[in-house]
Structures are given as structure tokens and as C-alpha cells.
Short mmCIF file of C-alpha atoms and ligand atoms in Angstrom, two decimals:
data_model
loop_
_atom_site.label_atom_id
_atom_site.label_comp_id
_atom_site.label_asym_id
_atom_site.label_seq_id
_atom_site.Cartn_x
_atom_site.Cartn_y
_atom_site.Cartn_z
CA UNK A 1 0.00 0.00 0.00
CA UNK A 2 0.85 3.48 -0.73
CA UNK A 3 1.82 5.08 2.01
CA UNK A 4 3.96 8.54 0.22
CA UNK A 5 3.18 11.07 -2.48
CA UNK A 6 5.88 9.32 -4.07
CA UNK A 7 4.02 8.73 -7.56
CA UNK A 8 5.53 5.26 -9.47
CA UNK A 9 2.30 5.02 -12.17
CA UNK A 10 3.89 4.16 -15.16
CA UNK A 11 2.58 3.87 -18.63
CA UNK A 12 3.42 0.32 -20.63
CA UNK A 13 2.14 -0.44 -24.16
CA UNK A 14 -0.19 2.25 -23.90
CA UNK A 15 -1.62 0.52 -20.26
CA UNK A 16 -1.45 2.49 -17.29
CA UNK A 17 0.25 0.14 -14.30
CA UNK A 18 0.40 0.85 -10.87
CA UNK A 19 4.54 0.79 -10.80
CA UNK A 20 6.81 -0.60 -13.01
CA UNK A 21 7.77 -4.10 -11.69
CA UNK A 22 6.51 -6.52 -14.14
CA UNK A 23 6.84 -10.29 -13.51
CA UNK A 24 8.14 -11.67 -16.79
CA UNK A 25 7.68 -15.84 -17.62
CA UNK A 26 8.28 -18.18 -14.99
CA UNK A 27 6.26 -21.56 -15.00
CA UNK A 28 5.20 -20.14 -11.34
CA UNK A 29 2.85 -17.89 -13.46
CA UNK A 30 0.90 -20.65 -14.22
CA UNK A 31 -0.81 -20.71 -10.95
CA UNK A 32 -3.28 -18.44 -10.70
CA UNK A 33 -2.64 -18.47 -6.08
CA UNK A 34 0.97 -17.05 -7.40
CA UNK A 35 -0.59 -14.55 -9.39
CA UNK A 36 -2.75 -13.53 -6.70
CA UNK A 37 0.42 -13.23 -4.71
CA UNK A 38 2.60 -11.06 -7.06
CA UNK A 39 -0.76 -8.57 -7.03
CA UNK A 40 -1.37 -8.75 -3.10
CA UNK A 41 2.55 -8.12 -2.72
CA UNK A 42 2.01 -4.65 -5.32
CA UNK A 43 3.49 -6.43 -8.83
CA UNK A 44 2.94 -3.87 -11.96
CA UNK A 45 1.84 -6.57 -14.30
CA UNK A 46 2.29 -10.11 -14.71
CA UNK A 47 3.10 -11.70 -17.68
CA UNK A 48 2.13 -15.25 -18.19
CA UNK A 49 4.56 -18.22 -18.95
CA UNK A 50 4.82 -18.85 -22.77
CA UNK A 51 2.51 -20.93 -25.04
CA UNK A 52 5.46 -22.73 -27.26
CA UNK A 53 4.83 -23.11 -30.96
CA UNK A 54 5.23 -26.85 -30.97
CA UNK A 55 2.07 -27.48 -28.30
CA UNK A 56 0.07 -25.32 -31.63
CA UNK A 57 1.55 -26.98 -34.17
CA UNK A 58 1.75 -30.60 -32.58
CA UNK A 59 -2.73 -29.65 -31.70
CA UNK A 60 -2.74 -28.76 -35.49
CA UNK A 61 -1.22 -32.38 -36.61
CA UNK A 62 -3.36 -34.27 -33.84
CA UNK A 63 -6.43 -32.39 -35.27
CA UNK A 64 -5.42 -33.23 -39.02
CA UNK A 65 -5.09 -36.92 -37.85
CA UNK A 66 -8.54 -36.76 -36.11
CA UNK A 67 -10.30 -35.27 -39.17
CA UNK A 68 -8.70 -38.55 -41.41
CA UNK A 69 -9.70 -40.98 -39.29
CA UNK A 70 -13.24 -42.58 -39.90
CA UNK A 71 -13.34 -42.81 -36.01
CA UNK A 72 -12.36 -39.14 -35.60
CA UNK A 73 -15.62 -38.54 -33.65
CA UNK A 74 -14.31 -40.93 -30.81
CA UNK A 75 -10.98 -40.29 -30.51
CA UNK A 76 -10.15 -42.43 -27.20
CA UNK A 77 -11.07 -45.68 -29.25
CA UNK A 78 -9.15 -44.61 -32.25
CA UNK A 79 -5.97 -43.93 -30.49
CA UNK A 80 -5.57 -40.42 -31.30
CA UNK A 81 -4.69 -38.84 -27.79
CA UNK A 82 -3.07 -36.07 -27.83
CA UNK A 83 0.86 -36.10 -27.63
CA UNK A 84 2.56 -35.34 -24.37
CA UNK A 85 4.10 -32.29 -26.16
CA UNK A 86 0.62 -30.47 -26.59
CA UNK A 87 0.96 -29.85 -22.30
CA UNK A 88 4.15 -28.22 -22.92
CA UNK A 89 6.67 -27.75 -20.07
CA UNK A 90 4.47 -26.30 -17.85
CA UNK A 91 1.04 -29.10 -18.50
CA UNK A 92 -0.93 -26.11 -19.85
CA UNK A 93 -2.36 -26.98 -23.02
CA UNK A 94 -3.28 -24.61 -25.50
CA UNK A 95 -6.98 -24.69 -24.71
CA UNK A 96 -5.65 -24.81 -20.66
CA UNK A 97 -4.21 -21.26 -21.65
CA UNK A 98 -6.79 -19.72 -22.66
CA UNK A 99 -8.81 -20.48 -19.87
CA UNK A 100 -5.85 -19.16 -17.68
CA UNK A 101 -5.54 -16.05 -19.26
CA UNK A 102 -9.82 -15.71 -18.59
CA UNK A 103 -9.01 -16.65 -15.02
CA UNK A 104 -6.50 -14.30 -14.70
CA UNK A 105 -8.09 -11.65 -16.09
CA UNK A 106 -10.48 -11.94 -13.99
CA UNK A 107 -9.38 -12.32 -10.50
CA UNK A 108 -6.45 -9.78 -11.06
CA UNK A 109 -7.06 -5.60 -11.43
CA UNK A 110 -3.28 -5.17 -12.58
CA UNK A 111 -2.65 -6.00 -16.95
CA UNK A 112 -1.99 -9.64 -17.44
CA UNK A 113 0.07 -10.42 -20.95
CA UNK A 114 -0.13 -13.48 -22.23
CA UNK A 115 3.34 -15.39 -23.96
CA UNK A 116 3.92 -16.88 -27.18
CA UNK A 117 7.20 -18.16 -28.04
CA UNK A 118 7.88 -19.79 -31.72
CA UNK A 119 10.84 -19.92 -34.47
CA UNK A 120 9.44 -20.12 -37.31
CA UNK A 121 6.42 -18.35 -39.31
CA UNK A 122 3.43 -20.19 -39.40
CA UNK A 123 -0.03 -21.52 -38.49
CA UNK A 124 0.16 -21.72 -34.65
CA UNK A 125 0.31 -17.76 -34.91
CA UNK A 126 -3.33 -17.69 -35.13
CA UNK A 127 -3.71 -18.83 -31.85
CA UNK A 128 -2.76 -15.13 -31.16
CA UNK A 129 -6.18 -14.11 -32.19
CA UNK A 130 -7.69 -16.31 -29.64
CA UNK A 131 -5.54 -14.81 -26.75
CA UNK A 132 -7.16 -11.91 -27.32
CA UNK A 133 -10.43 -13.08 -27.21
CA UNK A 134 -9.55 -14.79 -23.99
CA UNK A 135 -8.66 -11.18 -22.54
CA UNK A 136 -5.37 -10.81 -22.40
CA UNK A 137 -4.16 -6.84 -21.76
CA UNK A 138 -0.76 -7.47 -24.26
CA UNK A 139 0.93 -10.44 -26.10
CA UNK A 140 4.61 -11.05 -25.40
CA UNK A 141 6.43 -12.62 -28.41
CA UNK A 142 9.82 -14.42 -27.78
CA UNK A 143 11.06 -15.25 -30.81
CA UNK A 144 13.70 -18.01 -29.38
CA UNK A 145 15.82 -19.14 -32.33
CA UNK A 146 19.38 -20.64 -32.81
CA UNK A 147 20.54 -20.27 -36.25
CA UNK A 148 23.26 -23.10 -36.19
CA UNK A 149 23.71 -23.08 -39.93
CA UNK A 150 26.18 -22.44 -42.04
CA UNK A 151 24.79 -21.02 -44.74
CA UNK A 152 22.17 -18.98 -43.19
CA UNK A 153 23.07 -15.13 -43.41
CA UNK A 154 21.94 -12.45 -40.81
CA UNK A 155 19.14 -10.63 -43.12
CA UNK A 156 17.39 -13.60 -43.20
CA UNK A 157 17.26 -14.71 -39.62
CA UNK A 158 16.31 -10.89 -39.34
CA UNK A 159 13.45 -11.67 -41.92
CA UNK A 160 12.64 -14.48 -40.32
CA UNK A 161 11.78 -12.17 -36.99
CA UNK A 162 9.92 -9.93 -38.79
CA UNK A 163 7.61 -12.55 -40.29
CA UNK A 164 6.64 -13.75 -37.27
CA UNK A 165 5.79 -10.51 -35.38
CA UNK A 166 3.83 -9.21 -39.08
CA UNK A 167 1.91 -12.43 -38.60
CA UNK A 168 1.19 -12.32 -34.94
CA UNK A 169 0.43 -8.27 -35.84
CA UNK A 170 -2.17 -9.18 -38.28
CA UNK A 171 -4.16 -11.25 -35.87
CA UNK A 172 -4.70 -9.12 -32.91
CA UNK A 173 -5.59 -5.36 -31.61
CA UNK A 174 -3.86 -5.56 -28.51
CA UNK A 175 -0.66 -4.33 -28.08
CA UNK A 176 2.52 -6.66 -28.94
CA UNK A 177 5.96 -6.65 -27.34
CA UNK A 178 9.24 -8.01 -28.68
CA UNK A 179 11.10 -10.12 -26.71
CA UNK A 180 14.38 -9.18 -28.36
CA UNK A 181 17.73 -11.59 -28.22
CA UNK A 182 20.75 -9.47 -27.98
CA UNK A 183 22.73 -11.66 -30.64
CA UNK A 184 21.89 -9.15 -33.45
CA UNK A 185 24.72 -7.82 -35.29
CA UNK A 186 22.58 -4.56 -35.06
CA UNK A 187 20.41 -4.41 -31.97
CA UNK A 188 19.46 -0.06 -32.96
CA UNK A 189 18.52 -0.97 -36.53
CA UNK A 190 16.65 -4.31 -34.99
CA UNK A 191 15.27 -2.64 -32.80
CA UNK A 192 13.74 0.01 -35.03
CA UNK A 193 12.69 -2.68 -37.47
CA UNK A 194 10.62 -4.57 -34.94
CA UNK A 195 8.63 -0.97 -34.16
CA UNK A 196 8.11 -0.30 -37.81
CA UNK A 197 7.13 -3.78 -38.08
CA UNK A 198 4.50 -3.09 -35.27
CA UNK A 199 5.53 -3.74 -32.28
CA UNK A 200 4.04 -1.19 -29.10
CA UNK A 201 7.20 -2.79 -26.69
CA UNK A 202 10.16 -4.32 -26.85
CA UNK A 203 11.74 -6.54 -23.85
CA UNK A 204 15.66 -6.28 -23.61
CA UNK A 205 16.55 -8.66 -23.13
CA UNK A 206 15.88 -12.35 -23.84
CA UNK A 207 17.78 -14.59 -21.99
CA UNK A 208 19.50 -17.48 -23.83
CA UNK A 209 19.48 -20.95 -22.41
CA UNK A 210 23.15 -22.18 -23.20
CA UNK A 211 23.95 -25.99 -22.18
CA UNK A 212 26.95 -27.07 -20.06
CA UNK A 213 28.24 -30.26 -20.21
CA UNK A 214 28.62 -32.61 -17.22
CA UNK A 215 31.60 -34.13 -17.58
CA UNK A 216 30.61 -37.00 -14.68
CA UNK A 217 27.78 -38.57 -16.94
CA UNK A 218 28.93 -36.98 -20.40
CA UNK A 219 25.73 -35.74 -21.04
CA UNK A 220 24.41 -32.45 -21.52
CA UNK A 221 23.53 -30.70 -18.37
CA UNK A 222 20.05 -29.49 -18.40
CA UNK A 223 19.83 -27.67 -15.06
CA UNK A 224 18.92 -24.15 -15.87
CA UNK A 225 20.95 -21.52 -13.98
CA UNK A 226 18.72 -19.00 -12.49
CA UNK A 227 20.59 -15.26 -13.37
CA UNK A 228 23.11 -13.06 -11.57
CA UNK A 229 22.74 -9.21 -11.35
CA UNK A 230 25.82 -9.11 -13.56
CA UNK A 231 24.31 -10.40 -16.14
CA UNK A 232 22.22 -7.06 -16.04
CA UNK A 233 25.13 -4.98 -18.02
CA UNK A 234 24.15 -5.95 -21.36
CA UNK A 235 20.94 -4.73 -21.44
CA UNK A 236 21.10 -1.90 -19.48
CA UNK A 237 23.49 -0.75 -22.12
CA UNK A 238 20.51 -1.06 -24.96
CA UNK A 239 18.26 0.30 -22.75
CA UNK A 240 20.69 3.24 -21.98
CA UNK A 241 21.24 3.31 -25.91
CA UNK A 242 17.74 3.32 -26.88
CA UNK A 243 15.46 5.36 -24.44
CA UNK A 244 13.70 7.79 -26.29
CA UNK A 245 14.67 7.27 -30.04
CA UNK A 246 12.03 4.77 -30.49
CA UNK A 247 8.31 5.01 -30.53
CA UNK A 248 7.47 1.88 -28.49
CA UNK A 249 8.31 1.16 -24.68
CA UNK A 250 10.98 -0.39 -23.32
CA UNK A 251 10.71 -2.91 -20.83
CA UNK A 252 14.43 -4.06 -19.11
CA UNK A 253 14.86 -7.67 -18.55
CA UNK A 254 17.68 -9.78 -16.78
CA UNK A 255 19.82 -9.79 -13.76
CA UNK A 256 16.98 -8.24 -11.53
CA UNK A 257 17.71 -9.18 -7.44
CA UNK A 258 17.51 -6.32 -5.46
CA UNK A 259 15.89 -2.59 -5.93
CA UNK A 260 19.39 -1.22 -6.88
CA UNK A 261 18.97 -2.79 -10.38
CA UNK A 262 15.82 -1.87 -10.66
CA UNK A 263 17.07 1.74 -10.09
CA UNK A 264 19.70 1.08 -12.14
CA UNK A 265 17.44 0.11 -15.20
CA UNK A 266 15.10 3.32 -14.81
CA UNK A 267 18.14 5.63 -14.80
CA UNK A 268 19.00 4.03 -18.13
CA UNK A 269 15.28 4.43 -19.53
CA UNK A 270 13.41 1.76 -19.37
CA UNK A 271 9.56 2.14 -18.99
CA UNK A 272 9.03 -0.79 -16.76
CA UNK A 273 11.35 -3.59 -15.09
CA UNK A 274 10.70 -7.37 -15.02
CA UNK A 275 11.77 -10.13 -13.40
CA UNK A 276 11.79 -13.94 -13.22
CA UNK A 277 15.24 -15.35 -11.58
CA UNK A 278 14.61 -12.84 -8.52
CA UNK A 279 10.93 -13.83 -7.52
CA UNK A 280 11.90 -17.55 -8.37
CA UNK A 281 14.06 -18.08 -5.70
CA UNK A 282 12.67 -15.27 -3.18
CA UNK A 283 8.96 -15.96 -3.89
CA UNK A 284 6.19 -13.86 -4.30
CA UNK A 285 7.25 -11.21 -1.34
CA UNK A 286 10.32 -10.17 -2.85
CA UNK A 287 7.77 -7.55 -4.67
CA UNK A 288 7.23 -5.65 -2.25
CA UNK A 289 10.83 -6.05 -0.98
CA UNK A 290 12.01 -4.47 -4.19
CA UNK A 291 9.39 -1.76 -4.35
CA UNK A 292 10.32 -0.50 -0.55
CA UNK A 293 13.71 -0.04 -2.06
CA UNK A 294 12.72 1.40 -4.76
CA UNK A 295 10.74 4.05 -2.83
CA UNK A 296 13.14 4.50 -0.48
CA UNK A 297 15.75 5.32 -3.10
CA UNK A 298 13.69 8.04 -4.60
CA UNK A 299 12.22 9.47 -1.37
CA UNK A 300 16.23 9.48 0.37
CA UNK A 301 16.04 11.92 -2.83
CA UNK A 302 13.24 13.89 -3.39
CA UNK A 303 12.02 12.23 -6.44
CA UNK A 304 8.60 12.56 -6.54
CA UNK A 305 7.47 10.47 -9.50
CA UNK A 306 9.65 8.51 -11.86
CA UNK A 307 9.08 10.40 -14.86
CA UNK A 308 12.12 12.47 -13.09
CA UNK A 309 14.80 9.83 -13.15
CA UNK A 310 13.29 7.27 -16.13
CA UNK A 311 16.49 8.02 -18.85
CA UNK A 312 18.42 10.41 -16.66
CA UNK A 313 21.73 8.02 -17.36
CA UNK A 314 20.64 7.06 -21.10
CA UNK A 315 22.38 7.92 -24.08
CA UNK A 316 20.31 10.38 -25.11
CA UNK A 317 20.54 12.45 -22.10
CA UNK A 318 24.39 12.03 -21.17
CA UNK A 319 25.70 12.35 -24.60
CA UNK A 320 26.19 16.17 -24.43
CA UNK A 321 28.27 15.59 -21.54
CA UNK A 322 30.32 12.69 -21.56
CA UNK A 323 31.90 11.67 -25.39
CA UNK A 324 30.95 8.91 -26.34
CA UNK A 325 29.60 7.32 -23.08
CA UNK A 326 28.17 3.67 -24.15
CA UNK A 327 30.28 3.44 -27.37
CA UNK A 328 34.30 2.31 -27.75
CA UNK A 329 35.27 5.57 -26.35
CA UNK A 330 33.54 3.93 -22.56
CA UNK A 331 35.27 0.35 -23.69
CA UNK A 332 38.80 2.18 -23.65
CA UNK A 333 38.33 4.09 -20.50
CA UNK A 334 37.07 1.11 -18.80
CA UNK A 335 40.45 -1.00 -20.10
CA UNK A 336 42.45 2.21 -18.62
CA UNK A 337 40.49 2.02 -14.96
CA UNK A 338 41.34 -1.32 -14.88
CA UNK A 339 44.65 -0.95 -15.99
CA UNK A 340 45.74 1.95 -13.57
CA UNK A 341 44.10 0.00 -11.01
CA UNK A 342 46.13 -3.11 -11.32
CA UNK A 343 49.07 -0.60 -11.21
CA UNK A 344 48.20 0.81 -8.16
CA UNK A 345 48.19 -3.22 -6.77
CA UNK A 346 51.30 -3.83 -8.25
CA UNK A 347 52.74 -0.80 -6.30
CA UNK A 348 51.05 -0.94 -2.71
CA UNK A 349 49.66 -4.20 -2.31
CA UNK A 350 47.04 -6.52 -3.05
CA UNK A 351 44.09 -5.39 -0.76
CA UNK A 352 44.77 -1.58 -1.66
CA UNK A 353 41.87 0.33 -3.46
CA UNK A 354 41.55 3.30 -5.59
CA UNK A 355 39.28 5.24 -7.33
CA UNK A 356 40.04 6.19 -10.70
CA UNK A 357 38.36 10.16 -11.39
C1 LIG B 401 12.41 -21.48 -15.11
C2 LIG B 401 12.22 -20.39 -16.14
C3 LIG B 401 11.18 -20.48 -17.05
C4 LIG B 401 11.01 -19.48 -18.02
N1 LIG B 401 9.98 -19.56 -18.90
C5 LIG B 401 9.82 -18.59 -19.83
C6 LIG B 401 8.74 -18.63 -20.75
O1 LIG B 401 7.89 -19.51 -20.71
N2 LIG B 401 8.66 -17.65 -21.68
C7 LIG B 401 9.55 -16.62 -21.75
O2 LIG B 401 9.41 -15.74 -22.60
N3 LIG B 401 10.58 -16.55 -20.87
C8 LIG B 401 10.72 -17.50 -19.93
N4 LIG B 401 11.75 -17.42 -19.04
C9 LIG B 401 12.69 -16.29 -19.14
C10 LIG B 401 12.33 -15.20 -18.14
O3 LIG B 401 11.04 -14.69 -18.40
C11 LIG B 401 13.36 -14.05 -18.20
O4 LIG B 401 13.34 -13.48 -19.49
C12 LIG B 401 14.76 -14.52 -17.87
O5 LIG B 401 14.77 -15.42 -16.79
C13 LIG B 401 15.67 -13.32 -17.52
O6 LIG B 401 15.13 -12.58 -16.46
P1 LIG B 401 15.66 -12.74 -14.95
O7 LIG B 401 17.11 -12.39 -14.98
O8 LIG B 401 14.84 -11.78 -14.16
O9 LIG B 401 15.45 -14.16 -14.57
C14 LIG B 401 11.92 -18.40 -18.06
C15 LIG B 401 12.95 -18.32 -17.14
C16 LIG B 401 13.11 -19.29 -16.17
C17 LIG B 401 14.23 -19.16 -15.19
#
């Protein structure tokens, strides 16, 4: 609850959210006690774990095998259940989905955005239109794709991306967010693509599963690593880079723990903050844990609403000041901190500290 002037409404995709935490994917979103949680704890939004193209496209075949067999109209006694991929990893089913995203929408007052995530252009984007229909404030489209071959150039994976979000585009009115990966040889020119393609949002970032290999069984590892607030520096770079040159919002993704990168990302620009890795292993609570600090940073200030600080450290803003801040010119003068730090080691000792001006 409220308890300052301190104003943290924030606009999103043309929705108007309480404050700008916004609980991105997690298969804990599935629940709909969780999301009951995330609201009673003060979340922004909530955006719902992903749909996957193959549960749309695997209901597509198993509906194509129904309609060809004579028995089609009992399908237990032909044989034709369902395959265990249509569940998906979280055992929500397409049709389970939809009745989520009703459920949702109804027992929650803050936006709820429903997930697709897909590779390639086709069919199971239609299932967009029925997202809508089922109430859903936004669609978030993550666009998870490893191009592993090697004759397939960058314009066309780029193509590839815009298909998809034209196609998803063409079956709804609500608005539609990019989730963007940051392996684009040009994230700007992406970036800007993606809005002229019509997109209202874009997430930065998308994180990338990679696999280890355990060396014990020599097998692939598949435990997912939940992320560290280091891994926050990439995209509060694009963020910083971005803020207000593009008509869309920005919403910063990865690395989120503690209020201080939540800070961190407004500063650089973004509209609204999300979070999975944080609430995963803090639970539900950590909301409000991150929004007292967050308060508390901006009261200790005077800030009185965020539209004060949102950009203050982008690109835009510090350019006039600092050359080149963000670009090689920051890259070099990083290398030289470092370097005169080491120096200073070298000289009087290994605990010793300094602060380069
Ligand atoms: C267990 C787990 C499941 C996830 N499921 C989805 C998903 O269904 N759809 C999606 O777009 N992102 C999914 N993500 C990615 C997160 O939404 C988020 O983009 C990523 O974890 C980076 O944010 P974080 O650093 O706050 O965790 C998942 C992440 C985790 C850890």
C-alpha cells in the first residue's frame, strides 16, 4: 500500500500500471494463487509463462489426424490422444491457456500479458487471435531461435523475426511486445525494425538458455541456472542506448535481485522492469521487498514520481556531456580504470583500493 506522495504510475504499451515491476515468464505464473500473490505483494503486471509453438503446431497435426480418421468422432477408441508435447513444459495446453488467461483476467485488477514463443512463421500464430479473445491486456512474443547453420546469413534470420511478429500483428488489436535476443549484429537498426514492423514494446533482453556439459555422466547438463545481477550490463546498455529514439516502450529484462537494479534500469530508460530469476528463488514477497527499495531510493532523494529519473543516465541524455559514453570511447576508459588499477596493486599491495576520477 501506498503510504507517500511518491508517484511510481507508469505507462506500458499504452496501459497504465500501478509501478513498473513486471513479472516476466516463470512456469510459477501458471498458478493463478501465485498470481494472486505477485498482485497482493504490489506487482505492476504479470506476464504469463509462454505458449510454445510446438504445443500449436503438434494440436494442429493431432487435429489433421482426427479429421482422417473414420473414427475421428471418438478419438479415445481410435488412439488419437493427444501427444505429451501439446501440455508443454508447464502441462498447460493450449486450450488450458486460454482459460488461464480468462481466469487471470479476472481475479487480477493489474494487466496480465499473455506469452507466445515460436521460431518459425506459421499456423500456430493464429492462436494469437484467440488470446485476445480470452482477454489478455498485451501479447509477449519471444522469438527463441538458434541459427546453427552455415549457410544462413543475418538478413534472413532478421526476416525471419519480422515474419513472425507481421503475422502475430495481423491477428490481434492488442498491443505486442518483442522479446528481443541481444545476438543481433545490429540491436538499434533491430530494434527500429521490430517498431516499424509493429511492435508497441520491446523486452531487452531475452535470456538465452546455453547448455553445459557434465563431464561425470557426459551428457548435456540441463539444469537451468537462475541469473546473476551481472548479467544485467548488457541490457542496461541497450536500454541506456535506446530510451527515447524509439516510438514503443521499453521494458528491461535480466539480472533483476535487489531494488538497486531496478534503479539502475530506470536511470538508463526503461519504462518498466521485469523479473523472473529474482521472484523464483525469493517468492512472491520479494515484490514488495524491491518496491520498498525502490521508494526509499527516490524518497532518500526527493524524487517525486519517476518520470524524473526514467532516462536520466541514457544515451540520449548524457551524450552532451560525456563523449561517447556507451560506445568504444567507454570500452577504452574502462580498459584504462582497470589498468591503472592493477598498477596501483602492483605498487602498494594486493588489498589496496583506488578510485580512478
Ligand atoms: C524457469 C524459467 C522459465 C522461463 N519460462 C519462460 C517462458 O515460458 N517464456 C519466456 O518468454 N521466458 C521464460 N523465461 C525467461 C524469463 O522470463 C526471463 O526473461 C529470464 O529469466 C531473464 O530474467 P531474470 O534475470 O529476471 O530471470 C523463463 C525463465 C526461467 C528461469
Amino acid at each position: 500500500m501506498d503510504t507517500t506522495t511518491l508517484d511510481l504510475t507508469t505507462g506500458y504499451l499504452g496501459l497504465t500500471l500501478r509501478n513498473p515491476l513486471v513479472a516476466s515468464p516463470s512456469p510459477d505464473n501458471a498458478d493463478l494463487g501465485h498470481l494472486r500473490q505477485l498482485e497482493d505483494n504490489g506487482i505492476g503486471a504479470v506476464v504469463l509463462p509462454s505458449l510454445f509453438e510446438e504445443q500449436l503446431s503438434a494440436r494442429a497435426r493431432w487435429l489433421d489426424d482426427l479429421e482422417r480418421n473414420t473414427e475421428a468422432h471418438n478419438p479415445e477408441a481410435s488412439g488419437y490422444f493427444p501427444p505429451q508435447v501439446l501440455e508443454g513444459p508447464y502441462g498447460v495446453g493450449p486450450d488450458a491457456y486460454l482459460e488461464l488467461i480468462r481466469q487471470a483476467r479476472a481475479a487480477l485488477d493489474v494487466p496480465v500479458i499473455a506469452s507466445l514463443n515460436g521460431a518459425t512463421p506459421g499456423g500456430w500464430v493464429d492462436h494469437a487471435a484467440a488470446i485476445e479473445a480470452a482477454g489478455a491486456d498485451a501479447l509477449e512474443l519471444n522469438i527463441y531461435y538458434v541459427p546453427v547453420e552455415l549457410e544462413q546469413g543475418g538478413r534472413e534470420i532478421e526476416e525471419r523475426y519480422l515474419q513472425v511478429l507481421s503475422a502475430v500483428r495481423a491477428k490481434v488489436r492488442i498491443p505486442v511486445v518483442v522479446k528481443m535476443p541481444p545476438y543481433f549484429s545490429a540491436i538499434a537498426d533491430m530494434a527500429s525494425r521490430f517498431v516499424d514492423g509493429g511492435a508497441d514494446g520491446l523486452v531487452v533482453f531475452n535470456r538465452f538458455l546455453q547448455p553445459d556439459i557434465d563431464l561425470s555422466r557426459m551428457t548435456l547438463s540441463s539444469e537451468l541456472a537462475l541469473s546473476q545481477p551481472e548479467e544485467m550490463r548488457l541490457a542496461l546498455l541497450w536500454v541506456a542506448v535506446l530510451h527515447g529514439r524509439l516510438r514503443c516502450s521499453l521494458a528491461a529484462s535480466t539480472g533483476v535481485e535487489t531494488s538497486e537494479q531496478v534503479v539502475k534500469y530506470l536511470l538508463a530508460g526503461a519504462d518498466v522492469v521485469m523479473t523472473t530469476s529474482a521472484l523464483l528463488r525469493h517468492g512472491p514477497g520479494h515484490v514488495a521487498t524491491l518496491l520498498a527499495g525502490l521508494r526509499a531510493w527516490c524518497e532518500a532523494r526527493g524524487v517525486a514520481s519517476l518520470a524524473e529519473i526514467r532516462g536520466l543516465m541514457s544515451r540520449e541524455r548524457l551524450r552532451d556531456n560525456v563523449a561517447g559514453v556507451y560506445e568504444r570511447a567507454n570500452y577504452l576508459h574502462l580498459i584504462a580504470h582497470y589498468s591503472s588499477h592493477q598498477a596501483y596493486r602492483a605498487l602498494f599491495g594486493k588489498g589496496a583500493h583506488h578510485r580512478v576520477p
